[in-house]
Coordinates of C-alpha atoms in Angstrom, one line a residue:
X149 CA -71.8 24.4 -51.9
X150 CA -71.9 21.0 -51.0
X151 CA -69.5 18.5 -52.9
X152 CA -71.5 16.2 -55.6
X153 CA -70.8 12.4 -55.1
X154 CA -71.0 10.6 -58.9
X155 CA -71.5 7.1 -59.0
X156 CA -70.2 5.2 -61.7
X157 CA -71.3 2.0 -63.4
X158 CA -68.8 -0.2 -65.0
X159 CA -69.8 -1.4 -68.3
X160 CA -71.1 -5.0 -68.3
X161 CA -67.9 -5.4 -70.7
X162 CA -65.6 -4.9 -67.8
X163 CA -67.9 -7.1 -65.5
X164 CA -67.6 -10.0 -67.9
X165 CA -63.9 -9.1 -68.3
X166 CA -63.5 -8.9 -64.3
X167 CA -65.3 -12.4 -64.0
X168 CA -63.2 -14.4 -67.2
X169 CA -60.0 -13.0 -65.9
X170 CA -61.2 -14.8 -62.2
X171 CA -62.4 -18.0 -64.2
X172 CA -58.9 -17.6 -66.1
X173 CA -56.9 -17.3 -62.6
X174 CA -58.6 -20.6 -61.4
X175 CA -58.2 -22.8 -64.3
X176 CA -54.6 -21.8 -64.2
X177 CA -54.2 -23.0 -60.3
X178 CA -55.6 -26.0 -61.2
X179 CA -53.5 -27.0 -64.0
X180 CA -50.3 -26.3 -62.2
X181 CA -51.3 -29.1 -59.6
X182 CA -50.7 -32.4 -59.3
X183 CA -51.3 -34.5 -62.3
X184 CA -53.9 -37.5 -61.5
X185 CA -52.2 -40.9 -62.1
X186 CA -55.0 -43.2 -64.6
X187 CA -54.8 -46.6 -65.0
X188 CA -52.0 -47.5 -68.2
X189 CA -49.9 -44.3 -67.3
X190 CA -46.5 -45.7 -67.0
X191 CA -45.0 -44.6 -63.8
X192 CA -41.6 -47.1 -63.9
X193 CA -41.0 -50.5 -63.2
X194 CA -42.1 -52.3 -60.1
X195 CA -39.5 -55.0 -58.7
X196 CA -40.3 -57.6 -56.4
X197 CA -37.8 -58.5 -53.7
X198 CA -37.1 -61.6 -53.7
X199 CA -37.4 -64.1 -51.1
X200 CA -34.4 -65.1 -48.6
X201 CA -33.8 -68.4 -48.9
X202 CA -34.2 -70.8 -46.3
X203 CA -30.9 -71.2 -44.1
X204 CA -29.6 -75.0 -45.3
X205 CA -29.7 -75.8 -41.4
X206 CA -33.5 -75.2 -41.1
X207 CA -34.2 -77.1 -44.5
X208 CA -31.9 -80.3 -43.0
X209 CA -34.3 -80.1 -39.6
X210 CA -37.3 -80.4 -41.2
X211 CA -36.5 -82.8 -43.8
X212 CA -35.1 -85.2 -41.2
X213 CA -36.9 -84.4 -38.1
X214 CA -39.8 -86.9 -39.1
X215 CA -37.7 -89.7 -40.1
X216 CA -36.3 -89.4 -36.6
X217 CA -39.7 -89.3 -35.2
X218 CA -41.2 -92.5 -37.1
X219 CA -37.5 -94.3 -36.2
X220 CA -38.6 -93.8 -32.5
X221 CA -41.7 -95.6 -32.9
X222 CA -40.8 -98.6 -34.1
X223 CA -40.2 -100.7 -31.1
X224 CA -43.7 -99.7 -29.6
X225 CA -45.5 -102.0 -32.6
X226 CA -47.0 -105.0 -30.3
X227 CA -47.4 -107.0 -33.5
X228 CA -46.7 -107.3 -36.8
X229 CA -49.4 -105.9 -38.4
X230 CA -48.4 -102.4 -36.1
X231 CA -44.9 -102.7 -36.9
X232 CA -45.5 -102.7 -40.7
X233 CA -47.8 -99.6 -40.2
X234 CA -44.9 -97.9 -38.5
X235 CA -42.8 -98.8 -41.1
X236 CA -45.1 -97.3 -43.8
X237 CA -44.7 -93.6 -42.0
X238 CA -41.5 -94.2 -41.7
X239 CA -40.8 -95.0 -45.4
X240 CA -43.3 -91.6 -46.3
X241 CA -41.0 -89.3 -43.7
X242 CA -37.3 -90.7 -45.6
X243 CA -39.4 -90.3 -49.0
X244 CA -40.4 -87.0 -48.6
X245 CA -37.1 -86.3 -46.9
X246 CA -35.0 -87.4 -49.7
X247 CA -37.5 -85.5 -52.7
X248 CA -37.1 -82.2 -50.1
X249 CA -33.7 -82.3 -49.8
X250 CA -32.8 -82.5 -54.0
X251 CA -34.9 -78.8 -54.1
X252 CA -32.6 -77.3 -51.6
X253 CA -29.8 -74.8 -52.0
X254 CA -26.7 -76.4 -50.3
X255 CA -23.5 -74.5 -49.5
X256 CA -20.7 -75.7 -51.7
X257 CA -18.7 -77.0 -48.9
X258 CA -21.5 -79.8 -48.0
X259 CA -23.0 -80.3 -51.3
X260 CA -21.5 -83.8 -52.1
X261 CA -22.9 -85.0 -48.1
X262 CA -26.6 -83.6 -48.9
X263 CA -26.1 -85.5 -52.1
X264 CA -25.4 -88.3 -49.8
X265 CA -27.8 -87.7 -46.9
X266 CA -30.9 -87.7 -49.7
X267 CA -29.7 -91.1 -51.6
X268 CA -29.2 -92.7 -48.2
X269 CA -33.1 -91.2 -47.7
X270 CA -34.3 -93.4 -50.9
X271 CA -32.3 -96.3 -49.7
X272 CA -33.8 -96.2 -46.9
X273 CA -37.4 -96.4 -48.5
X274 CA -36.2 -100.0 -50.8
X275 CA -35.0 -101.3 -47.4
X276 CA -38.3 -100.7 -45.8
X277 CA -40.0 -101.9 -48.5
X278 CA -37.8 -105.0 -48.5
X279 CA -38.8 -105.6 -44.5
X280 CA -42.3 -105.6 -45.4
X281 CA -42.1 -107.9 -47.6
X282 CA -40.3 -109.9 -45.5
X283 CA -43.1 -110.1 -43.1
X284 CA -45.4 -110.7 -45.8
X285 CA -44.1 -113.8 -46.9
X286 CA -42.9 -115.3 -43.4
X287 CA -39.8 -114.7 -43.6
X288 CA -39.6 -113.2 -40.5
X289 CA -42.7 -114.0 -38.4
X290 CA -42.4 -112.4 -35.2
X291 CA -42.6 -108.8 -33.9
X292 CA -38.9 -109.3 -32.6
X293 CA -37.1 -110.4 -35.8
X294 CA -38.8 -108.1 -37.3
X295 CA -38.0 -105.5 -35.6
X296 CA -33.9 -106.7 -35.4
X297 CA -34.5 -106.7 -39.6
X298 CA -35.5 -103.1 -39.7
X299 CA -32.7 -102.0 -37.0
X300 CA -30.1 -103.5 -39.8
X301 CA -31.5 -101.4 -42.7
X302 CA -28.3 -100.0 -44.7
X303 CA -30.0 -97.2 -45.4
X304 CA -29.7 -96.3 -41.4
X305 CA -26.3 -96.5 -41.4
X306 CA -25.8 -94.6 -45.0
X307 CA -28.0 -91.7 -43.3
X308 CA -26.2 -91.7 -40.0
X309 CA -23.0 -91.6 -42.1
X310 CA -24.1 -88.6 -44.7
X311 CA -25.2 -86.6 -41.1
X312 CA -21.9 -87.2 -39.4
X313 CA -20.3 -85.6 -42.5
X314 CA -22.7 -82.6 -42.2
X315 CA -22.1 -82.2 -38.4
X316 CA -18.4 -82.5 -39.0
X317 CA -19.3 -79.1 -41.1
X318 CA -21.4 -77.3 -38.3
X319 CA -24.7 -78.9 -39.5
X320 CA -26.5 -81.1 -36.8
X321 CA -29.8 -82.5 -36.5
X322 CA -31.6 -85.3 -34.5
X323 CA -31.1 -88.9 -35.7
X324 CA -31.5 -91.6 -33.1
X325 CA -31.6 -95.2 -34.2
X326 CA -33.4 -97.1 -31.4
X327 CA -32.3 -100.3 -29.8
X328 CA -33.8 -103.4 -32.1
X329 CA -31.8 -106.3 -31.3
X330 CA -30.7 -108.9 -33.6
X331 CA -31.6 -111.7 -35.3
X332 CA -31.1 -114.9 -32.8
X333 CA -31.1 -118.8 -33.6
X334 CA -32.5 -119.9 -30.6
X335 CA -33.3 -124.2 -30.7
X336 CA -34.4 -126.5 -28.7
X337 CA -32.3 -130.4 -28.1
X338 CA -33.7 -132.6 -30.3
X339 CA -36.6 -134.4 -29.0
X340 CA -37.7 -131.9 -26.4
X341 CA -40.7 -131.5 -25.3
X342 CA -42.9 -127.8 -25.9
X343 CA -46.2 -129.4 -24.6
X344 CA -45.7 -132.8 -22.7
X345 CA -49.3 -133.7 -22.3
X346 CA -50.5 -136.1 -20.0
X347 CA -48.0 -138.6 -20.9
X348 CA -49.5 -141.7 -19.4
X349 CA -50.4 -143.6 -22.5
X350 CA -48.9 -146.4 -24.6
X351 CA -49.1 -144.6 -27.6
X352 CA -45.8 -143.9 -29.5
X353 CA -45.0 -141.4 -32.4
X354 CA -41.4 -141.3 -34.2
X355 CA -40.8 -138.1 -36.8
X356 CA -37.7 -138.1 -39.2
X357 CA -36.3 -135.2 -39.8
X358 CA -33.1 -136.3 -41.4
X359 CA -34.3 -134.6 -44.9
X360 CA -35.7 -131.3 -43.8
X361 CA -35.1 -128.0 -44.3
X362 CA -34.9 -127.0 -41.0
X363 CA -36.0 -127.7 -37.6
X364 CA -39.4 -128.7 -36.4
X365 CA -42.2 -128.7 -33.8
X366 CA -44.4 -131.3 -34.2
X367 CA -47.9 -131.0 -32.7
X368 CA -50.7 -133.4 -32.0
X369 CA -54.5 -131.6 -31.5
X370 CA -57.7 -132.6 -30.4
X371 CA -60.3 -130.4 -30.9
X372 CA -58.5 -127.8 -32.1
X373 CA -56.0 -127.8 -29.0
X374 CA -53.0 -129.0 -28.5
X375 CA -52.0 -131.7 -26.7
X376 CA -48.6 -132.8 -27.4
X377 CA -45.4 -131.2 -28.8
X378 CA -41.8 -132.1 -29.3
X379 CA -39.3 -130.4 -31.4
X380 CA -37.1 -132.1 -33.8
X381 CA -33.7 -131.0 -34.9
X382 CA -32.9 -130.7 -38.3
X383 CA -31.5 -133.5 -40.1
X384 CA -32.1 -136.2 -37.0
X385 CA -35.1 -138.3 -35.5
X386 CA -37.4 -138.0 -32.4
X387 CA -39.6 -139.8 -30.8
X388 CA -42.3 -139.1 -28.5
X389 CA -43.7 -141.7 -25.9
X390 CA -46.8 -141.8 -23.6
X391 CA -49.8 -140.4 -25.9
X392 CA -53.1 -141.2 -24.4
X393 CA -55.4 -143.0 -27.1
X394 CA -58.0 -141.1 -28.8
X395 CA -58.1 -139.1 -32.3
X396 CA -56.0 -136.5 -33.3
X397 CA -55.1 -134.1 -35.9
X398 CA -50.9 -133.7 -36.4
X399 CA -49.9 -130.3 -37.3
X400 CA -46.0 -129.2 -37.8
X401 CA -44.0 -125.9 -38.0
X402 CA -40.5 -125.6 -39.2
X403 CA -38.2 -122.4 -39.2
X404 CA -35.1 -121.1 -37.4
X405 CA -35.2 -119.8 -34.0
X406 CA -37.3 -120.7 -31.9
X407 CA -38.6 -118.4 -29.3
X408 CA -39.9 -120.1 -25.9
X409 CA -41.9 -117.4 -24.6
X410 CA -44.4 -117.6 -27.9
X411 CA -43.5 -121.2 -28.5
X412 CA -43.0 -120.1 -32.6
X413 CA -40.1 -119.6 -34.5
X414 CA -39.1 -115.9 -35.5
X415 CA -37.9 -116.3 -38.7
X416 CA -38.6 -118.6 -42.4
X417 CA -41.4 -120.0 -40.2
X418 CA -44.2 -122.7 -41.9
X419 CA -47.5 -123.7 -40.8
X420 CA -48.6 -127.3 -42.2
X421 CA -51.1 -130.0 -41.0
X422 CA -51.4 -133.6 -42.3
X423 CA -54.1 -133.8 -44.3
X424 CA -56.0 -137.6 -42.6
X425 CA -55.2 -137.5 -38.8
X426 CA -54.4 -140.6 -36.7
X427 CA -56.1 -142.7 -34.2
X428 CA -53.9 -144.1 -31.0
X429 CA -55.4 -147.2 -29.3
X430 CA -54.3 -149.5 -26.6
X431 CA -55.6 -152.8 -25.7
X432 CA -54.2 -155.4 -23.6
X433 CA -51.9 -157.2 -26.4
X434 CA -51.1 -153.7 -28.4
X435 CA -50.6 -150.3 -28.4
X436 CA -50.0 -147.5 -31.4
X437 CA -46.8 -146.3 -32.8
X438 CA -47.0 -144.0 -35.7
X439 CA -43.8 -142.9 -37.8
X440 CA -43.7 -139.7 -40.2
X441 CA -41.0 -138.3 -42.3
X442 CA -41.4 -134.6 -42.9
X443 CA -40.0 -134.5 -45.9
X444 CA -41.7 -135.8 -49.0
X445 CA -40.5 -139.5 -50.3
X446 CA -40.7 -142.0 -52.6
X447 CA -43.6 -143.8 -52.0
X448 CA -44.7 -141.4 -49.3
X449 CA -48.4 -141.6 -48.5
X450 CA -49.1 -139.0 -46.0
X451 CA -50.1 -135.2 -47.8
X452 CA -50.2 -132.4 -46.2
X453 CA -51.4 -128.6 -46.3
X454 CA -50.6 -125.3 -45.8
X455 CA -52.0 -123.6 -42.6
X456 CA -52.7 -119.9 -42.1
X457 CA -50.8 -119.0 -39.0
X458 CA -53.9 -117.7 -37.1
X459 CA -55.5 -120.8 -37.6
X460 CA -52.5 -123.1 -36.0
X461 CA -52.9 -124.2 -32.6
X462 CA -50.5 -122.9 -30.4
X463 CA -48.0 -126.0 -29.6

């Protein structure tokens, strides 16, 4: 007899049992796993390397390397106005040099010469300061004496000091002080001539100069140009001879060291002009003669005025 085959339902108890205990196995996996990190969970203290200073070597490059650069441009200003304009950059570089220099972090060993590299910065900035003026108020009136001011700056030879300590310690840099010459007192003899003219007149002009403050060149213009100059030492008298007749206008400079090549002086310079010019005539029984004194007397008659110097005639 052939065997009987039973199936057999489980109870829907068992089913829901079978599928809880599967639900129950999941929710079991997942809770074992890796916990999901939410924003305020503390998970330990972050640090924040901090940053490796700058070597000291580096720092002393960059604070100086301008100042050295500005320095080498000086003697390429082809006139006063461009050498005070140099100077300016030059006094910005040493500023910011000396301010950068105070933040740094110097090695015990060389702290007293940064010290002394960064003050010798700021004196450095009064000297320029003090140049400028200089030019501003005539003192020194020419791109050269200028120029030979600025090259005798203490503040140079404090910073070239302060870096010779540093180098002595393994710390070098680039500092070049370029050539500027120095301050001359070039002159003239007394009663020389800077523009002789056409000197075939009878006219005659005598200038005392035994009062002044310095020497003098002496310039007679017409329209505008001059015609006749003769320079007169301090404290003695010239005279000039064979001035054609005509009109003219009488102009004067005064200073210390006279330059040939621009015909002005180069430093304390002056620009004036008489205020009422003078006529020379000649007939046949007479002839002009005209005597100044440049500085003002008793009883003097003659005023004069300031000139700006781009408005003097060359002599």
């Amino acid at each position: 007899m052939p065997g009987t085959h039973t199936t057999r339902l489980l109870p829907p108890a068992a089913l829901l049992l079978g599928g809880t205990l599967l639900v129950t196995a999941c929710a079991s996996t997942a809770a074992t796993g890796p916990h999901p990190v939410r924003s305020g969970d503390a998970i330990g203290t972050v640090v924040t390397p901090s940053p490796t200073p700058t070597p000291y070597g580096q720092n002393l490059s960059s604070y100086v390397g301008p100042v050295n650069d500005a320095l080498g441009k000086l003697p390429q200003a082809g006139s006063l106005d461009d050498l005070s304009t140099s100077l300016t950059t030059l006094s910005g570089a040493a500023s910011s040099g000396s301010t950068g220099l105070q933040g740094v972090t110097a090695p015990d060993s060389i702290s007293d010469a940064n010290r002394q590299l960064y003050v010798a910065l700021n004196t450095l900035v009064s000297n320029i300061s003090g140049v400028q003026d200089d030019i501003k108020s005539n003192k020194v009136c020419a791109t050269s004496s200028a120029l030979a001011e600025a090259g005798a700056m203490q503040g140079l030879k404090d910073v070239q000091s302060a870096l010779q300590t540093l180098g002595n310690s393994g710390f070098t840099t680039a500092f070049n002080v370029p050539q500027t010459g120095q301050l001359q007192q070039r002159a003239l003899n007394n009663g020389a001539s800077v523009r002789k003219g056409n000197n075939d007149g009878s006219g005659e002009m005598t200038v005392d100069n035994s009062n002044g403050d310095g020497d003098a060149v002496i310039t007679l213009a017409s329209g505008g140009q001059s015609a006749y100059s003769f320079y007169v030492v301090k404290g003695q008298t010239a005279k000039m001879t064979g001035i054609r007749d005509g009109h003219y206008d009488i102009f004067f400079t005064g200073g210390v060291d006279w330059d040939n090549t621009t015909d002005k002086f180069t430093q304390d310079c002056s620009f004036s002009k008489f205020d009422q010019g003078n006529d020379f005539t000649t007939t046949s029984t007479t002839y002009s003669t005209l005597t100044i004194t440049l500085k003002a007397t008793v009883g003097g008659n003659a005023s004069t005025s300031d000139v700006p110097p781009g408005q003097y005639p060359t002599p």
